[in-house]
């Protein structure tokens, strides 16, 4: 069923701030790259792959996510992956994206850091030129691996500061607290990288507090469990620290039993700078607009709240203040015909 809100969402100018590029690998591309690179997969068809995407939790997903990466070998594979994502986004109102990549998921398989980065950045440059989508790149450390190995990724990133804006922390959260990465984050900040981290996805509110205090993050990825701690919510509201929430991801990884229990509305009501994002759209059954539509319907967001989410996506981005305002003004211009008759 298409609602008026769906029409509003379709072309609504927006930014995506929580997107793992490796999580955009569609089954068809996985099979095509496996053929191109002579990689053997445990699946014969896209249906087989989709059937395997039933997850009991984050770790269950991560096992398939890392296995899927095995088809990404050559620079052009990373280019094609990124290009395909941007092509899809050009018709979803997306005008800016801040993309995560997981270099350790590739360098540990013998793929050079520069192969990964070169393919992604050439596609991002093309995307800005041809589609008008601006971007920033955030390199994630894999938190299930030792901090020493994260230092290896940081050393590589330091050779390519012109292409990498920030550092993040992803992979299995439970038992891998932010404190384990205190030293590498201090070094990354010293080198000028903007810090963000996944926190409060499966882990407790205390991990969000530690991400703020120890890692000194500028933004919290997911942050769902921050809502369990009223003092933490007050702190996040006071500082307007953004949360990059991912409704369909939370549903598919069983962080919430049903989508109507997603905390996005509670977050907005509390005054948090919350945003909607897709995380790993190929694995979780929806790109950014699917997330906006599904969660709006499930928790009953108003048109005004949907517009706030789009504005928040720019306010929470790492664009400069002038660009943020220009993008927010573009939201106002776009929604004018939708809101003319409203209160
Ligand atoms: N959480 C943690 N690690 C990840 C995710 C996620 O949602 N996606 C890709 N790596
Ligand atoms: Zn994520």
Short mmCIF file of C-alpha atoms and ligand atoms in Angstrom, two decimals:
data_model
loop_
_atom_site.label_atom_id
_atom_site.label_comp_id
_atom_site.label_asym_id
_atom_site.label_seq_id
_atom_site.Cartn_x
_atom_site.Cartn_y
_atom_site.Cartn_z
CA UNK A 1 0.00 0.00 0.00
CA UNK A 2 1.33 3.43 -0.94
CA UNK A 3 0.47 6.20 1.50
CA UNK A 4 0.81 9.97 1.14
CA UNK A 5 3.73 9.65 3.52
CA UNK A 6 5.41 7.30 1.07
CA UNK A 7 5.20 10.01 -1.61
CA UNK A 8 6.63 12.54 0.83
CA UNK A 9 9.49 10.18 1.70
CA UNK A 10 10.32 9.15 -1.89
CA UNK A 11 11.93 12.41 -2.97
CA UNK A 12 12.60 13.90 0.47
CA UNK A 13 16.20 15.19 0.42
CA UNK A 14 18.11 13.17 2.99
CA UNK A 15 21.53 11.95 4.10
CA UNK A 16 22.49 8.44 5.11
CA UNK A 17 24.97 8.31 8.01
CA UNK A 18 25.06 4.62 8.91
CA UNK A 19 25.77 2.46 5.91
CA UNK A 20 28.32 -0.35 5.63
CA UNK A 21 29.32 -0.48 1.98
CA UNK A 22 29.99 -4.22 2.25
CA UNK A 23 26.40 -4.57 3.48
CA UNK A 24 25.08 -3.31 0.14
CA UNK A 25 26.33 -6.43 -1.68
CA UNK A 26 23.17 -7.75 -3.33
CA UNK A 27 22.84 -11.53 -3.92
CA UNK A 28 22.99 -11.08 -7.72
CA UNK A 29 26.22 -9.11 -7.49
CA UNK A 30 27.66 -11.63 -5.01
CA UNK A 31 27.05 -14.42 -7.53
CA UNK A 32 28.37 -12.37 -10.46
CA UNK A 33 31.57 -11.41 -8.61
CA UNK A 34 32.05 -15.01 -7.45
CA UNK A 35 31.99 -16.07 -11.13
CA UNK A 36 34.25 -13.19 -12.21
CA UNK A 37 36.81 -13.96 -9.47
CA UNK A 38 36.53 -17.75 -9.36
CA UNK A 39 35.33 -17.80 -5.78
CA UNK A 40 33.25 -20.75 -4.61
CA UNK A 41 30.14 -19.81 -2.63
CA UNK A 42 27.88 -22.15 -0.67
CA UNK A 43 24.93 -20.81 -2.72
CA UNK A 44 23.83 -21.45 -6.30
CA UNK A 45 21.12 -18.83 -6.69
CA UNK A 46 19.96 -15.49 -5.32
CA UNK A 47 17.03 -17.35 -3.75
CA UNK A 48 19.49 -19.57 -1.84
CA UNK A 49 21.23 -16.48 -0.53
CA UNK A 50 18.03 -14.72 0.48
CA UNK A 51 16.85 -17.89 2.20
CA UNK A 52 20.06 -17.91 4.28
CA UNK A 53 19.39 -14.37 5.55
CA UNK A 54 17.46 -15.37 8.67
CA UNK A 55 19.36 -14.06 11.65
CA UNK A 56 19.05 -14.82 15.35
CA UNK A 57 21.22 -11.87 16.32
CA UNK A 58 24.20 -9.71 15.36
CA UNK A 59 26.80 -12.50 15.37
CA UNK A 60 24.65 -14.70 13.18
CA UNK A 61 24.49 -11.90 10.60
CA UNK A 62 28.19 -11.07 10.89
CA UNK A 63 29.16 -14.66 10.00
CA UNK A 64 27.38 -14.32 6.63
CA UNK A 65 28.47 -10.70 6.15
CA UNK A 66 32.16 -11.64 6.41
CA UNK A 67 31.65 -14.72 4.22
CA UNK A 68 29.93 -12.57 1.58
CA UNK A 69 32.95 -10.27 1.42
CA UNK A 70 35.05 -13.11 0.00
CA UNK A 71 33.92 -12.23 -3.53
CA UNK A 72 35.40 -8.71 -3.30
CA UNK A 73 38.94 -9.07 -4.63
CA UNK A 74 39.85 -6.49 -7.28
CA UNK A 75 39.67 -2.71 -7.09
CA UNK A 76 36.88 -2.71 -9.68
CA UNK A 77 34.79 -4.98 -7.41
CA UNK A 78 34.83 -2.32 -4.68
CA UNK A 79 34.13 0.32 -7.33
CA UNK A 80 31.16 -1.61 -8.78
CA UNK A 81 29.75 -2.26 -5.29
CA UNK A 82 29.88 1.42 -4.35
CA UNK A 83 28.61 2.55 -7.73
CA UNK A 84 25.60 0.22 -7.52
CA UNK A 85 24.67 1.63 -4.10
CA UNK A 86 24.88 5.25 -5.30
CA UNK A 87 22.84 4.46 -8.42
CA UNK A 88 20.05 3.11 -6.22
CA UNK A 89 20.25 6.11 -3.91
CA UNK A 90 20.02 8.69 -6.70
CA UNK A 91 16.27 7.96 -6.97
CA UNK A 92 15.68 7.92 -3.19
CA UNK A 93 16.29 11.62 -2.51
CA UNK A 94 19.75 10.92 -1.11
CA UNK A 95 22.09 13.89 -1.52
CA UNK A 96 24.81 12.99 0.99
CA UNK A 97 26.19 9.76 2.44
CA UNK A 98 28.78 8.92 5.10
CA UNK A 99 29.94 5.41 4.34
CA UNK A 100 31.60 2.84 6.61
CA UNK A 101 34.10 0.36 5.29
CA UNK A 102 35.81 -2.53 7.09
CA UNK A 103 39.41 -2.72 5.81
CA UNK A 104 40.39 -5.50 8.22
CA UNK A 105 37.71 -7.72 6.64
CA UNK A 106 39.73 -7.45 3.43
CA UNK A 107 43.37 -7.05 4.45
CA UNK A 108 43.04 -10.20 6.58
CA UNK A 109 42.20 -12.05 3.31
CA UNK A 110 45.26 -10.65 1.57
CA UNK A 111 43.53 -7.75 -0.23
CA UNK A 112 45.58 -4.54 -0.10
CA UNK A 113 44.16 -1.56 1.81
CA UNK A 114 44.71 0.57 -1.32
CA UNK A 115 42.71 -1.84 -3.49
CA UNK A 116 39.71 -1.43 -1.20
CA UNK A 117 40.06 2.32 -0.75
CA UNK A 118 40.80 3.01 -4.43
CA UNK A 119 37.67 1.23 -5.64
CA UNK A 120 35.41 2.91 -3.12
CA UNK A 121 36.79 6.43 -3.55
CA UNK A 122 36.77 6.36 -7.36
CA UNK A 123 33.07 5.41 -7.27
CA UNK A 124 32.33 8.11 -4.66
CA UNK A 125 34.01 10.74 -6.83
CA UNK A 126 32.01 9.55 -9.83
CA UNK A 127 28.84 9.66 -7.71
CA UNK A 128 29.42 13.28 -6.79
CA UNK A 129 30.23 14.24 -10.38
CA UNK A 130 27.44 12.35 -12.09
CA UNK A 131 24.70 12.06 -9.46
CA UNK A 132 25.41 15.06 -7.23
CA UNK A 133 25.69 12.84 -4.14
CA UNK A 134 28.38 14.12 -1.76
CA UNK A 135 30.11 11.71 0.61
CA UNK A 136 32.53 11.12 3.43
CA UNK A 137 34.25 7.87 4.30
CA UNK A 138 34.55 6.38 7.80
CA UNK A 139 36.96 3.50 8.40
CA UNK A 140 35.77 1.01 11.01
CA UNK A 141 37.91 -1.04 13.37
CA UNK A 142 36.66 -4.60 13.92
CA UNK A 143 36.03 -4.83 17.65
CA UNK A 144 36.22 -8.64 17.84
CA UNK A 145 39.91 -8.38 16.89
CA UNK A 146 42.72 -7.07 19.14
CA UNK A 147 43.39 -3.34 19.36
CA UNK A 148 46.88 -3.97 18.01
CA UNK A 149 45.33 -4.95 14.66
CA UNK A 150 43.23 -1.79 14.64
CA UNK A 151 46.49 0.14 14.88
CA UNK A 152 47.53 -1.54 11.60
CA UNK A 153 44.41 -0.17 9.89
CA UNK A 154 45.05 3.27 11.40
CA UNK A 155 48.60 3.29 10.07
CA UNK A 156 47.26 2.62 6.57
CA UNK A 157 44.55 5.27 6.96
CA UNK A 158 47.18 7.85 7.88
CA UNK A 159 48.58 7.48 4.35
CA UNK A 160 45.19 8.46 2.90
CA UNK A 161 43.85 11.22 5.10
CA UNK A 162 42.46 13.09 2.10
CA UNK A 163 39.98 10.23 1.54
CA UNK A 164 39.10 9.15 5.10
CA UNK A 165 37.17 11.51 7.35
CA UNK A 166 36.55 9.45 10.44
CA UNK A 167 37.03 6.21 12.31
CA UNK A 168 34.31 3.89 13.64
CA UNK A 169 33.95 0.69 15.62
CA UNK A 170 31.81 -2.20 14.43
CA UNK A 171 31.38 -6.02 14.51
CA UNK A 172 30.28 -8.03 17.57
CA UNK A 173 29.50 -5.65 20.43
CA UNK A 174 28.81 -8.00 23.33
CA UNK A 175 31.99 -8.56 25.34
CA UNK A 176 33.98 -6.10 23.18
CA UNK A 177 33.55 -2.81 25.06
CA UNK A 178 34.73 0.62 23.85
CA UNK A 179 37.43 0.68 26.56
CA UNK A 180 39.35 -2.00 24.63
CA UNK A 181 39.98 0.58 21.90
CA UNK A 182 40.88 3.61 24.02
CA UNK A 183 44.46 3.84 22.76
CA UNK A 184 43.75 3.49 19.05
CA UNK A 185 40.97 6.08 19.27
CA UNK A 186 43.28 8.50 21.07
CA UNK A 187 45.82 8.02 18.29
CA UNK A 188 43.14 8.42 15.59
CA UNK A 189 41.85 11.65 17.15
CA UNK A 190 45.42 12.92 17.39
CA UNK A 191 45.77 12.27 13.64
CA UNK A 192 42.65 14.31 12.95
CA UNK A 193 40.10 11.55 12.29
CA UNK A 194 36.58 12.22 13.61
CA UNK A 195 35.55 9.41 16.00
CA UNK A 196 32.22 7.58 15.92
CA UNK A 197 31.35 4.10 17.26
CA UNK A 198 28.61 1.50 17.21
CA UNK A 199 27.29 1.40 20.78
CA UNK A 200 24.07 0.27 22.42
CA UNK A 201 23.04 -1.96 19.50
CA UNK A 202 23.26 -5.19 21.50
CA UNK A 203 25.44 -3.78 24.26
CA UNK A 204 24.18 -1.88 27.32
CA UNK A 205 23.74 1.87 27.90
CA UNK A 206 27.10 1.80 29.72
CA UNK A 207 28.82 1.08 26.38
CA UNK A 208 27.29 4.28 25.00
CA UNK A 209 28.56 6.23 28.02
CA UNK A 210 32.01 4.69 27.52
CA UNK A 211 31.96 5.52 23.80
CA UNK A 212 31.35 9.16 24.81
CA UNK A 213 33.78 9.31 27.73
CA UNK A 214 36.59 7.06 26.57
CA UNK A 215 36.44 7.17 22.77
CA UNK A 216 35.08 10.75 22.74
CA UNK A 217 32.76 10.00 19.84
CA UNK A 218 31.04 12.79 17.93
CA UNK A 219 28.16 10.49 17.01
CA UNK A 220 26.75 7.20 18.29
CA UNK A 221 25.85 4.46 15.79
CA UNK A 222 22.57 2.77 16.78
CA UNK A 223 22.49 3.89 20.44
CA UNK A 224 19.17 2.11 21.07
CA UNK A 225 20.07 1.06 24.61
CA UNK A 226 20.97 4.63 25.54
CA UNK A 227 17.23 5.03 26.05
CA UNK A 228 17.44 2.66 29.03
CA UNK A 229 19.34 5.33 31.01
CA UNK A 230 17.49 8.65 31.59
CA UNK A 231 20.65 10.49 32.71
CA UNK A 232 22.42 9.39 29.53
CA UNK A 233 19.47 10.52 27.40
CA UNK A 234 19.60 13.93 29.09
CA UNK A 235 23.31 14.15 28.36
CA UNK A 236 22.85 13.20 24.68
CA UNK A 237 20.03 15.74 24.35
CA UNK A 238 22.07 18.48 26.01
CA UNK A 239 25.05 17.89 23.71
CA UNK A 240 22.82 17.09 20.70
CA UNK A 241 25.01 14.06 20.06
CA UNK A 242 23.46 12.30 17.05
CA UNK A 243 22.21 8.72 17.07
CA UNK A 244 22.26 6.89 13.73
CA UNK A 245 19.38 4.45 14.16
CA UNK A 246 18.63 1.57 11.79
CA UNK A 247 15.07 0.24 12.22
CA UNK A 248 15.02 -2.70 9.77
CA UNK A 249 18.44 -3.83 10.98
CA UNK A 250 17.20 -3.86 14.59
CA UNK A 251 14.15 -5.86 13.52
CA UNK A 252 16.08 -8.40 11.45
CA UNK A 253 18.75 -8.87 14.15
CA UNK A 254 16.03 -9.29 16.76
CA UNK A 255 17.01 -6.25 18.81
CA UNK A 256 13.25 -5.57 18.85
CA UNK A 257 10.50 -8.19 18.47
CA UNK A 258 8.32 -6.02 16.19
CA UNK A 259 8.94 -2.74 14.41
CA UNK A 260 6.27 -0.87 16.39
CA UNK A 261 8.59 -1.25 19.39
CA UNK A 262 11.39 0.69 17.70
CA UNK A 263 12.60 3.56 19.93
CA UNK A 264 12.83 6.20 17.16
CA UNK A 265 9.67 8.03 18.24
CA UNK A 266 10.68 7.96 21.89
CA UNK A 267 14.07 9.31 20.83
CA UNK A 268 12.48 12.20 18.90
CA UNK A 269 10.04 12.91 21.72
CA UNK A 270 12.96 13.10 24.16
CA UNK A 271 14.68 15.71 21.96
CA UNK A 272 17.47 13.45 20.73
CA UNK A 273 19.12 14.16 17.38
CA UNK A 274 17.98 10.81 15.97
CA UNK A 275 18.33 9.75 12.35
CA UNK A 276 17.09 6.84 10.21
CA UNK A 277 19.53 4.72 8.20
CA UNK A 278 19.77 1.31 6.54
CA UNK A 279 22.98 -0.24 8.03
CA UNK A 280 23.35 -3.27 5.70
CA UNK A 281 20.45 -2.89 3.26
CA UNK A 282 21.09 -5.98 1.20
CA UNK A 283 21.04 -8.18 4.29
CA UNK A 284 18.20 -6.49 6.15
CA UNK A 285 15.62 -6.18 3.38
CA UNK A 286 15.53 -2.45 2.77
CA UNK A 287 17.39 0.67 1.68
CA UNK A 288 16.97 4.06 3.31
CA UNK A 289 13.49 4.87 2.07
CA UNK A 290 12.24 1.41 3.05
CA UNK A 291 13.48 2.20 6.56
CA UNK A 292 11.77 5.61 6.64
CA UNK A 293 8.50 4.15 5.35
CA UNK A 294 8.39 1.02 7.48
CA UNK A 295 9.28 2.69 10.77
CA UNK A 296 7.04 5.72 10.15
CA UNK A 297 4.09 3.44 9.64
CA UNK A 298 4.96 1.07 12.49
CA UNK A 299 5.43 3.68 15.21
CA UNK A 300 3.04 6.26 13.73
CA UNK A 301 5.28 9.18 12.86
CA UNK A 302 3.62 12.40 11.63
CA UNK A 303 4.67 14.18 8.41
CA UNK A 304 6.36 16.74 10.63
CA UNK A 305 8.40 14.05 12.40
CA UNK A 306 9.43 12.50 9.07
CA UNK A 307 10.62 15.93 7.91
CA UNK A 308 12.50 16.35 11.20
CA UNK A 309 14.29 13.05 10.54
CA UNK A 310 15.43 14.30 7.12
CA UNK A 311 16.65 17.59 8.60
CA UNK A 312 18.34 15.71 11.43
CA UNK A 313 20.23 13.62 8.86
CA UNK A 314 21.97 16.78 7.63
CA UNK A 315 22.33 18.37 11.06
CA UNK A 316 24.00 15.15 12.29
CA UNK A 317 26.31 14.87 9.27
CA UNK A 318 29.93 15.93 9.03
CA UNK A 319 29.12 18.54 6.37
CA UNK A 320 30.22 22.06 7.30
CA UNK A 321 27.67 24.46 8.78
CA UNK A 322 27.06 26.27 5.49
CA UNK A 323 26.34 23.00 3.66
CA UNK A 324 24.15 21.72 6.48
CA UNK A 325 21.97 24.80 6.27
CA UNK A 326 21.81 24.65 2.46
CA UNK A 327 20.64 21.00 2.63
CA UNK A 328 18.10 21.77 5.36
CA UNK A 329 16.77 24.66 3.23
CA UNK A 330 16.39 22.17 0.36
CA UNK A 331 14.23 19.98 2.63
CA UNK A 332 12.02 23.02 3.37
CA UNK A 333 11.64 23.78 -0.34
CA UNK A 334 10.79 20.14 -1.14
CA UNK A 335 8.16 19.73 1.59
CA UNK A 336 6.41 23.06 0.95
CA UNK A 337 3.70 21.57 -1.33
CA UNK A 338 3.15 18.69 1.13
CA UNK A 339 2.73 20.93 4.15
CA UNK A 340 0.90 23.91 2.60
CA UNK A 341 -2.48 22.70 3.82
CA UNK A 342 -1.25 21.38 7.16
CA UNK A 343 -1.55 23.28 10.45
N1 LIG B 1 26.70 -3.82 13.81
C1 LIG B 1 27.96 -4.17 14.04
N2 LIG B 1 28.81 -4.45 13.05
C2 LIG B 1 28.40 -4.38 11.81
C3 LIG B 1 27.11 -4.01 11.51
C4 LIG B 1 26.22 -3.70 12.56
O1 LIG B 1 25.05 -3.35 12.40
N3 LIG B 1 27.01 -4.04 10.15
C5 LIG B 1 28.21 -4.38 9.67
N4 LIG B 1 29.05 -4.60 10.67
ZN1 LIG B 2 26.22 -0.70 11.53
#
